[in-house]
Amino acid sequence: WGGDRGPSARGEAPTGAPVRTVERRIREDQALLYRLSGDCNPLHADPEFAEAAGFDRPVLHGLCTYGMTLKAVVDTLLGGDVTRVRSYATRFAGVVYPGETLRIRMWWQEGGRVRVAVSAVERADAPVLADTVVDHF
């Protein structure tokens, strides 16, 4: 909308095997439940609207994917203690469809940082979140 777009550079992908990998199945009705957050975009509920926008079916809210990912990191690596999170950033790299499974890979990094990569299992690990960083105490 006329402002500075911000950086477009991508971070380097984590190397080596992840310290943890978890999978989180998304409910078929998750996008409809997530509408209770106040986002009533028809892209998340109306199959005809989603098809007109170029998608196979309604897509999950990006904020829901974002939240599920952080919860997985907190529960898996930070002892379930959300107060340990200092910051959280990601780049949306693809869509998620309700009913899919998120594969969340995590790598410890120096300085209180976790790098994360998230993909959709059922679509050959198609990336959905990239350049994801959780800084923590």
Tab-separated table of N, CA and C in Angstrom:
chain	number	residue	atom	x	y	z
A	1	TRP	N	0.811	-1.185	0.000
A	1	TRP	CA	0.000	0.000	0.000
A	1	TRP	C	0.860	1.257	0.000
A	2	GLY	N	1.968	1.203	-0.711
A	2	GLY	CA	2.806	2.375	-0.871
A	2	GLY	C	3.945	2.483	0.111
A	3	GLY	N	3.957	1.672	1.170
A	3	GLY	CA	5.034	1.729	2.153
A	3	GLY	C	6.194	0.840	1.754
A	4	ASP	N	7.219	0.868	2.574
A	4	ASP	CA	8.383	0.018	2.350
A	4	ASP	C	7.970	-1.436	2.487
A	5	ARG	N	8.304	-2.243	1.511
A	5	ARG	CA	7.930	-3.646	1.507
A	5	ARG	C	8.704	-4.439	2.557
A	6	GLY	N	9.871	-4.000	2.891
A	6	GLY	CA	10.697	-4.727	3.844
A	6	GLY	C	11.598	-5.715	3.127
A	7	PRO	N	12.449	-6.382	3.859
A	7	PRO	CA	13.432	-7.279	3.237
A	7	PRO	C	12.769	-8.492	2.600
A	8	SER	N	13.339	-8.921	1.471
A	8	SER	CA	12.856	-10.109	0.781
A	8	SER	C	13.873	-11.237	0.812
A	9	ALA	N	15.012	-10.997	1.407
A	9	ALA	CA	16.064	-12.008	1.439
A	9	ALA	C	15.632	-13.194	2.285
A	10	ARG	N	15.996	-14.369	1.825
A	10	ARG	CA	15.686	-15.577	2.565
A	10	ARG	C	16.888	-15.974	3.411
A	11	GLY	N	16.589	-16.509	4.574
A	11	GLY	CA	17.650	-16.995	5.443
A	11	GLY	C	18.192	-18.319	4.936
A	12	GLU	N	19.370	-18.662	5.425
A	12	GLU	CA	19.944	-19.956	5.068
A	12	GLU	C	19.176	-21.055	5.789
A	13	ALA	N	18.915	-22.126	5.076
A	13	ALA	CA	18.196	-23.250	5.671
A	13	ALA	C	19.078	-23.908	6.727
A	14	PRO	N	18.478	-24.409	7.797
A	14	PRO	CA	19.258	-25.122	8.806
A	14	PRO	C	19.958	-26.331	8.178
A	15	THR	N	21.110	-26.682	8.720
A	15	THR	CA	21.847	-27.834	8.195
A	15	THR	C	21.875	-28.945	9.234
A	16	GLY	N	22.138	-30.141	8.768
A	16	GLY	CA	22.183	-31.291	9.657
A	16	GLY	C	20.793	-31.796	9.988
A	17	ALA	N	20.780	-32.869	10.740
A	17	ALA	CA	19.503	-33.467	11.135
A	17	ALA	C	18.834	-32.606	12.202
A	18	PRO	N	17.530	-32.450	12.136
A	18	PRO	CA	16.840	-31.689	13.177
A	18	PRO	C	16.967	-32.396	14.524
A	19	VAL	N	16.944	-31.607	15.592
A	19	VAL	CA	17.006	-32.173	16.934
A	19	VAL	C	15.683	-32.852	17.275
A	20	ARG	N	14.599	-32.336	16.740
A	20	ARG	CA	13.272	-32.919	16.929
A	20	ARG	C	12.437	-32.707	15.680
A	21	THR	N	11.590	-33.678	15.414
A	21	THR	CA	10.576	-33.569	14.367
A	21	THR	C	9.265	-34.038	14.974
A	22	VAL	N	8.237	-33.209	14.852
A	22	VAL	CA	6.916	-33.607	15.333
A	22	VAL	C	5.916	-33.425	14.199
A	23	GLU	N	4.856	-34.163	14.270
A	23	GLU	CA	3.784	-34.024	13.287
A	23	GLU	C	2.506	-33.664	14.023
A	24	ARG	N	1.793	-32.707	13.457
A	24	ARG	CA	0.537	-32.245	14.044
A	24	ARG	C	-0.555	-32.313	12.980
A	25	ARG	N	-1.506	-33.193	13.201
A	25	ARG	CA	-2.655	-33.337	12.292
A	25	ARG	C	-3.609	-32.173	12.519
A	26	ILE	N	-4.092	-31.612	11.431
A	26	ILE	CA	-5.033	-30.489	11.493
A	26	ILE	C	-6.439	-31.041	11.287
A	27	ARG	N	-7.336	-30.661	12.155
A	27	ARG	CA	-8.716	-31.113	12.044
A	27	ARG	C	-9.325	-30.645	10.723
A	28	GLU	N	-10.214	-31.433	10.190
A	28	GLU	CA	-10.927	-31.065	8.958
A	28	GLU	C	-11.725	-29.777	9.147
A	29	ASP	N	-12.222	-29.548	10.358
A	29	ASP	CA	-13.042	-28.364	10.616
A	29	ASP	C	-12.238	-27.219	11.246
A	30	GLN	N	-10.908	-27.325	11.250
A	30	GLN	CA	-10.082	-26.331	11.937
A	30	GLN	C	-10.275	-24.918	11.391
A	31	ALA	N	-10.370	-24.762	10.081
A	31	ALA	CA	-10.545	-23.419	9.517
A	31	ALA	C	-11.885	-22.819	9.951
A	32	LEU	N	-12.908	-23.647	10.059
A	32	LEU	CA	-14.207	-23.147	10.502
A	32	LEU	C	-14.160	-22.752	11.979
A	33	LEU	N	-13.480	-23.565	12.796
A	33	LEU	CA	-13.320	-23.213	14.213
A	33	LEU	C	-12.499	-21.937	14.365
A	34	TYR	N	-11.468	-21.797	13.531
A	34	TYR	CA	-10.576	-20.642	13.651
A	34	TYR	C	-11.279	-19.344	13.270
A	35	ARG	N	-12.371	-19.454	12.516
A	35	ARG	CA	-13.140	-18.249	12.172
A	35	ARG	C	-13.640	-17.529	13.423
A	36	LEU	N	-13.710	-18.241	14.529
A	36	LEU	CA	-14.146	-17.624	15.779
A	36	LEU	C	-13.165	-16.552	16.255
A	37	SER	N	-11.953	-16.513	15.654
A	37	SER	CA	-10.985	-15.462	15.995
A	37	SER	C	-11.405	-14.126	15.392
A	38	GLY	N	-12.413	-14.156	14.535
A	38	GLY	CA	-12.912	-12.924	13.938
A	38	GLY	C	-12.573	-12.760	12.468
A	39	ASP	N	-11.777	-13.663	11.906
A	39	ASP	CA	-11.424	-13.590	10.490
A	39	ASP	C	-12.453	-14.390	9.697
A	40	CYS	N	-13.321	-13.685	8.992
A	40	CYS	CA	-14.385	-14.357	8.244
A	40	CYS	C	-14.124	-14.372	6.739
A	41	ASN	N	-12.861	-14.374	6.350
A	41	ASN	CA	-12.498	-14.439	4.940
A	41	ASN	C	-13.089	-15.711	4.332
A	42	PRO	N	-13.870	-15.602	3.261
A	42	PRO	CA	-14.489	-16.791	2.666
A	42	PRO	C	-13.476	-17.783	2.091
A	43	LEU	N	-12.231	-17.372	1.894
A	43	LEU	CA	-11.188	-18.277	1.397
A	43	LEU	C	-10.987	-19.458	2.348
A	44	HIS	N	-11.356	-19.273	3.611
A	44	HIS	CA	-11.144	-20.300	4.616
A	44	HIS	C	-12.365	-21.189	4.846
A	45	ALA	N	-13.470	-20.909	4.168
A	45	ALA	CA	-14.695	-21.672	4.435
A	45	ALA	C	-15.511	-22.025	3.198
A	46	ASP	N	-15.422	-21.243	2.148
A	46	ASP	CA	-16.300	-21.397	0.987
A	46	ASP	C	-15.555	-22.072	-0.165
A	47	PRO	N	-15.910	-23.330	-0.488
A	47	PRO	CA	-15.201	-24.049	-1.560
A	47	PRO	C	-15.237	-23.331	-2.911
A	48	GLU	N	-16.362	-22.721	-3.259
A	48	GLU	CA	-16.454	-22.014	-4.542
A	48	GLU	C	-15.545	-20.795	-4.562
A	49	PHE	N	-15.507	-20.054	-3.471
A	49	PHE	CA	-14.629	-18.889	-3.385
A	49	PHE	C	-13.169	-19.328	-3.484
A	50	ALA	N	-12.808	-20.398	-2.761
A	50	ALA	CA	-11.434	-20.900	-2.792
A	50	ALA	C	-11.042	-21.332	-4.204
A	51	GLU	N	-11.943	-22.017	-4.890
A	51	GLU	CA	-11.662	-22.454	-6.259
A	51	GLU	C	-11.479	-21.254	-7.187
A	52	ALA	N	-12.309	-20.233	-7.038
A	52	ALA	CA	-12.183	-19.031	-7.863
A	52	ALA	C	-10.857	-18.321	-7.600
A	53	ALA	N	-10.320	-18.496	-6.386
A	53	ALA	CA	-9.035	-17.886	-6.039
A	53	ALA	C	-7.855	-18.761	-6.450
A	54	GLY	N	-8.141	-19.932	-7.040
A	54	GLY	CA	-7.074	-20.790	-7.545
A	54	GLY	C	-6.643	-21.913	-6.620
A	55	PHE	N	-7.420	-22.194	-5.579
A	55	PHE	CA	-7.078	-23.263	-4.643
A	55	PHE	C	-8.006	-24.449	-4.830
A	56	ASP	N	-7.517	-25.632	-4.486
A	56	ASP	CA	-8.318	-26.855	-4.606
A	56	ASP	C	-9.535	-26.832	-3.687
A	57	ARG	N	-9.368	-26.212	-2.541
A	57	ARG	CA	-10.421	-26.159	-1.523
A	57	ARG	C	-10.060	-25.045	-0.543
A	58	PRO	N	-10.918	-24.752	0.422
A	58	PRO	CA	-10.590	-23.711	1.396
A	58	PRO	C	-9.264	-24.002	2.104
A	59	VAL	N	-8.535	-22.954	2.429
A	59	VAL	CA	-7.224	-23.080	3.059
A	59	VAL	C	-7.316	-22.685	4.533
A	60	LEU	N	-6.353	-23.171	5.305
A	60	LEU	CA	-6.278	-22.831	6.715
A	60	LEU	C	-5.731	-21.417	6.869
A	61	HIS	N	-6.169	-20.706	7.872
A	61	HIS	CA	-5.647	-19.379	8.181
A	61	HIS	C	-4.141	-19.483	8.443
A	62	GLY	N	-3.372	-18.592	7.879
A	62	GLY	CA	-1.932	-18.577	8.130
A	62	GLY	C	-1.614	-18.396	9.599
A	63	LEU	N	-2.408	-17.581	10.287
A	63	LEU	CA	-2.167	-17.352	11.702
A	63	LEU	C	-2.370	-18.635	12.510
A	64	CYS	N	-3.234	-19.512	12.073
A	64	CYS	CA	-3.443	-20.781	12.757
A	64	CYS	C	-2.203	-21.662	12.597
A	65	THR	N	-1.671	-21.739	11.376
A	65	THR	CA	-0.446	-22.501	11.130
A	65	THR	C	0.694	-21.942	11.978
A	66	TYR	N	0.783	-20.636	12.025
A	66	TYR	CA	1.800	-19.921	12.806
A	66	TYR	C	1.695	-20.297	14.285
A	67	GLY	N	0.491	-20.276	14.818
A	67	GLY	CA	0.276	-20.601	16.221
A	67	GLY	C	0.542	-22.063	16.541
A	68	MET	N	0.110	-22.966	15.670
A	68	MET	CA	0.343	-24.390	15.894
A	68	MET	C	1.834	-24.701	15.897
A	69	THR	N	2.577	-23.994	15.058
A	69	THR	CA	4.019	-24.211	14.991
A	69	THR	C	4.702	-23.763	16.282
A	70	LEU	N	4.371	-22.561	16.749
A	70	LEU	CA	4.997	-22.089	17.977
A	70	LEU	C	4.623	-22.994	19.150
A	71	LYS	N	3.389	-23.433	19.217
A	71	LYS	CA	2.983	-24.331	20.305
A	71	LYS	C	3.806	-25.613	20.262
A	72	ALA	N	4.062	-26.148	19.081
A	72	ALA	CA	4.869	-27.366	18.972
A	72	ALA	C	6.290	-27.133	19.487
A	73	VAL	N	6.879	-25.985	19.167
A	73	VAL	CA	8.236	-25.676	19.639
A	73	VAL	C	8.236	-25.524	21.155
A	74	VAL	N	7.287	-24.765	21.688
A	74	VAL	CA	7.219	-24.550	23.136
A	74	VAL	C	7.018	-25.885	23.858
A	75	ASP	N	6.082	-26.691	23.390
A	75	ASP	CA	5.789	-27.961	24.054
A	75	ASP	C	6.944	-28.952	23.937
A	76	THR	N	7.650	-28.938	22.818
A	76	THR	CA	8.683	-29.930	22.544
A	76	THR	C	10.052	-29.552	23.093
A	77	LEU	N	10.452	-28.301	22.912
A	77	LEU	CA	11.810	-27.902	23.275
A	77	LEU	C	11.907	-26.950	24.460
A	78	LEU	N	10.836	-26.271	24.801
A	78	LEU	CA	10.913	-25.260	25.855
A	78	LEU	C	10.130	-25.654	27.104
A	79	GLY	N	9.915	-26.927	27.274
A	79	GLY	CA	9.283	-27.425	28.486
A	79	GLY	C	7.868	-26.941	28.712
A	80	GLY	N	7.180	-26.537	27.639
A	80	GLY	CA	5.807	-26.066	27.768
A	80	GLY	C	5.687	-24.676	28.369
A	81	ASP	N	6.825	-23.979	28.539
A	81	ASP	CA	6.846	-22.671	29.194
A	81	ASP	C	6.867	-21.545	28.163
A	82	VAL	N	5.705	-20.989	27.849
A	82	VAL	CA	5.590	-19.939	26.837
A	82	VAL	C	6.326	-18.664	27.247
A	83	THR	N	6.570	-18.479	28.543
A	83	THR	CA	7.281	-17.267	28.977
A	83	THR	C	8.748	-17.287	28.568
A	84	ARG	N	9.229	-18.412	28.078
A	84	ARG	CA	10.614	-18.484	27.594
A	84	ARG	C	10.773	-17.887	26.195
A	85	VAL	N	9.675	-17.659	25.481
A	85	VAL	CA	9.743	-17.118	24.122
A	85	VAL	C	10.022	-15.616	24.185
A	86	ARG	N	11.119	-15.192	23.513
A	86	ARG	CA	11.441	-13.764	23.413
A	86	ARG	C	10.892	-13.173	22.127
A	87	SER	N	11.013	-13.921	21.039
A	87	SER	CA	10.474	-13.456	19.756
A	87	SER	C	10.235	-14.661	18.854
A	88	TYR	N	9.420	-14.414	17.831
A	88	TYR	CA	9.039	-15.481	16.902
A	88	TYR	C	8.792	-14.826	15.553
A	89	ALA	N	9.447	-15.336	14.524
A	89	ALA	CA	9.285	-14.786	13.180
A	89	ALA	C	9.289	-15.924	12.168
A	90	THR	N	8.581	-15.707	11.072
A	90	THR	CA	8.537	-16.715	10.021
A	90	THR	C	8.238	-16.053	8.682
A	91	ARG	N	8.353	-16.837	7.633
A	91	ARG	CA	7.940	-16.423	6.287
A	91	ARG	C	6.935	-17.465	5.805
A	92	PHE	N	5.769	-16.991	5.382
A	92	PHE	CA	4.758	-17.910	4.853
A	92	PHE	C	5.198	-18.360	3.468
A	93	ALA	N	5.352	-19.683	3.303
A	93	ALA	CA	5.916	-20.230	2.069
A	93	ALA	C	4.911	-21.032	1.255
A	94	GLY	N	3.747	-21.337	1.809
A	94	GLY	CA	2.762	-22.118	1.078
A	94	GLY	C	1.492	-22.250	1.902
A	95	VAL	N	0.472	-22.816	1.291
A	95	VAL	CA	-0.817	-22.961	1.974
A	95	VAL	C	-0.885	-24.284	2.724
A	96	VAL	N	-1.819	-24.321	3.664
A	96	VAL	CA	-2.144	-25.536	4.403
A	96	VAL	C	-3.637	-25.753	4.226
A	97	TYR	N	-3.999	-27.003	3.972
A	97	TYR	CA	-5.411	-27.349	3.858
A	97	TYR	C	-5.861	-28.074	5.126
A	98	PRO	N	-7.057	-27.757	5.615
A	98	PRO	CA	-7.580	-28.506	6.757
A	98	PRO	C	-7.560	-30.006	6.452
A	99	GLY	N	-7.217	-30.787	7.463
A	99	GLY	CA	-7.105	-32.233	7.299
A	99	GLY	C	-5.695	-32.699	7.014
A	100	GLU	N	-4.798	-31.787	6.676
A	100	GLU	CA	-3.411	-32.163	6.414
A	100	GLU	C	-2.646	-32.318	7.732
A	101	THR	N	-1.423	-32.794	7.599
A	101	THR	CA	-0.530	-32.963	8.734
A	101	THR	C	0.666	-32.048	8.554
A	102	LEU	N	0.951	-31.256	9.579
A	102	LEU	CA	2.151	-30.419	9.559
A	102	LEU	C	3.330	-31.241	10.065
A	103	ARG	N	4.444	-31.213	9.333
A	103	ARG	CA	5.703	-31.790	9.810
A	103	ARG	C	6.563	-30.608	10.252
A	104	ILE	N	6.887	-30.572	11.530
A	104	ILE	CA	7.596	-29.449	12.123
A	104	ILE	C	8.973	-29.937	12.555
A	105	ARG	N	9.997	-29.439	11.844
A	105	ARG	CA	11.378	-29.834	12.135
A	105	ARG	C	12.058	-28.702	12.900
A	106	MET	N	12.823	-29.055	13.946
A	106	MET	CA	13.427	-28.050	14.825
A	106	MET	C	14.926	-28.301	14.992
A	107	TRP	N	15.680	-27.208	14.960
A	107	TRP	CA	17.123	-27.254	15.159
A	107	TRP	C	17.516	-26.258	16.246
A	108	TRP	N	18.301	-26.691	17.257
A	108	TRP	CA	18.868	-25.760	18.231
A	108	TRP	C	19.952	-24.951	17.541
A	109	GLN	N	20.061	-23.686	17.862
A	109	GLN	CA	21.169	-22.859	17.405
A	109	GLN	C	21.720	-22.086	18.591
A	110	GLU	N	22.930	-21.612	18.443
A	110	GLU	CA	23.566	-20.861	19.523
A	110	GLU	C	22.783	-19.600	19.847
A	111	GLY	N	22.985	-19.122	21.073
A	111	GLY	CA	22.383	-17.859	21.467
A	111	GLY	C	20.915	-17.930	21.812
A	112	GLY	N	20.420	-19.097	22.206
A	112	GLY	CA	19.015	-19.189	22.578
A	112	GLY	C	18.081	-19.074	21.397
A	113	ARG	N	18.364	-19.822	20.359
A	113	ARG	CA	17.568	-19.743	19.131
A	113	ARG	C	17.209	-21.148	18.657
A	114	VAL	N	15.978	-21.273	18.180
A	114	VAL	CA	15.524	-22.496	17.528
A	114	VAL	C	15.131	-22.132	16.107
A	115	ARG	N	15.674	-22.851	15.132
A	115	ARG	CA	15.255	-22.696	13.738
A	115	ARG	C	14.229	-23.780	13.455
A	116	VAL	N	13.243	-23.453	12.631
A	116	VAL	CA	12.136	-24.367	12.388
A	116	VAL	C	11.796	-24.357	10.895
A	117	ALA	N	11.448	-25.525	10.374
A	117	ALA	CA	10.917	-25.642	9.017
A	117	ALA	C	9.624	-26.447	9.109
A	118	VAL	N	8.588	-25.988	8.412
A	118	VAL	CA	7.279	-26.635	8.491
A	118	VAL	C	6.815	-26.989	7.086
A	119	SER	N	6.332	-28.218	6.942
A	119	SER	CA	5.869	-28.677	5.638
A	119	SER	C	4.570	-29.459	5.786
A	120	ALA	N	3.897	-29.671	4.655
A	120	ALA	CA	2.654	-30.447	4.596
A	120	ALA	C	2.993	-31.874	4.174
A	121	VAL	N	2.823	-32.815	5.084
A	121	VAL	CA	3.198	-34.204	4.855
A	121	VAL	C	2.524	-34.781	3.618
A	122	GLU	N	1.211	-34.580	3.491
A	122	GLU	CA	0.445	-35.221	2.415
A	122	GLU	C	0.780	-34.682	1.027
A	123	ARG	N	1.466	-33.572	0.948
A	123	ARG	CA	1.859	-33.012	-0.351
A	123	ARG	C	3.377	-33.068	-0.505
A	124	ALA	N	3.935	-34.245	-0.200
A	124	ALA	CA	5.362	-34.508	-0.382
A	124	ALA	C	6.234	-33.476	0.338
A	125	ASP	N	5.837	-33.150	1.563
A	125	ASP	CA	6.575	-32.178	2.375
A	125	ASP	C	6.681	-30.812	1.706
A	126	ALA	N	5.591	-30.372	1.088
A	126	ALA	CA	5.558	-29.022	0.505
A	126	ALA	C	5.782	-28.002	1.622
A	127	PRO	N	6.707	-27.059	1.440
A	127	PRO	CA	6.964	-26.060	2.488
A	127	PRO	C	5.743	-25.180	2.733
A	128	VAL	N	5.475	-24.913	4.011
A	128	VAL	CA	4.395	-23.983	4.358
A	128	VAL	C	4.901	-22.818	5.200
A	129	LEU	N	5.903	-23.036	6.059
A	129	LEU	CA	6.578	-21.954	6.780
A	129	LEU	C	8.075	-22.146	6.593
A	130	ALA	N	8.780	-21.051	6.356
A	130	ALA	CA	10.235	-21.110	6.171
A	130	ALA	C	10.867	-19.939	6.895
A	131	ASP	N	12.179	-19.985	7.036
A	131	ASP	CA	12.920	-18.919	7.728
A	131	ASP	C	12.328	-18.666	9.108
A	132	THR	N	11.883	-19.718	9.758
A	132	THR	CA	11.218	-19.596	11.046
A	132	THR	C	12.260	-19.628	12.169
A	133	VAL	N	12.167	-18.638	13.063
A	133	VAL	CA	13.111	-18.507	14.170
A	133	VAL	C	12.332	-18.228	15.452
A	134	VAL	N	12.639	-18.997	16.485
A	134	VAL	CA	12.100	-18.748	17.819
A	134	VAL	C	13.297	-18.422	18.710
A	135	ASP	N	13.378	-17.185	19.170
A	135	ASP	CA	14.394	-16.803	20.141
A	135	ASP	C	13.808	-17.005	21.526
A	136	HIS	N	14.634	-17.541	22.424
A	136	HIS	CA	14.102	-17.885	23.752
A	136	HIS	C	15.123	-17.633	24.848
A	137	PHE	N	14.608	-17.616	26.062
A	137	PHE	CA	15.435	-17.498	27.273
A	137	PHE	C	15.871	-18.874	27.702
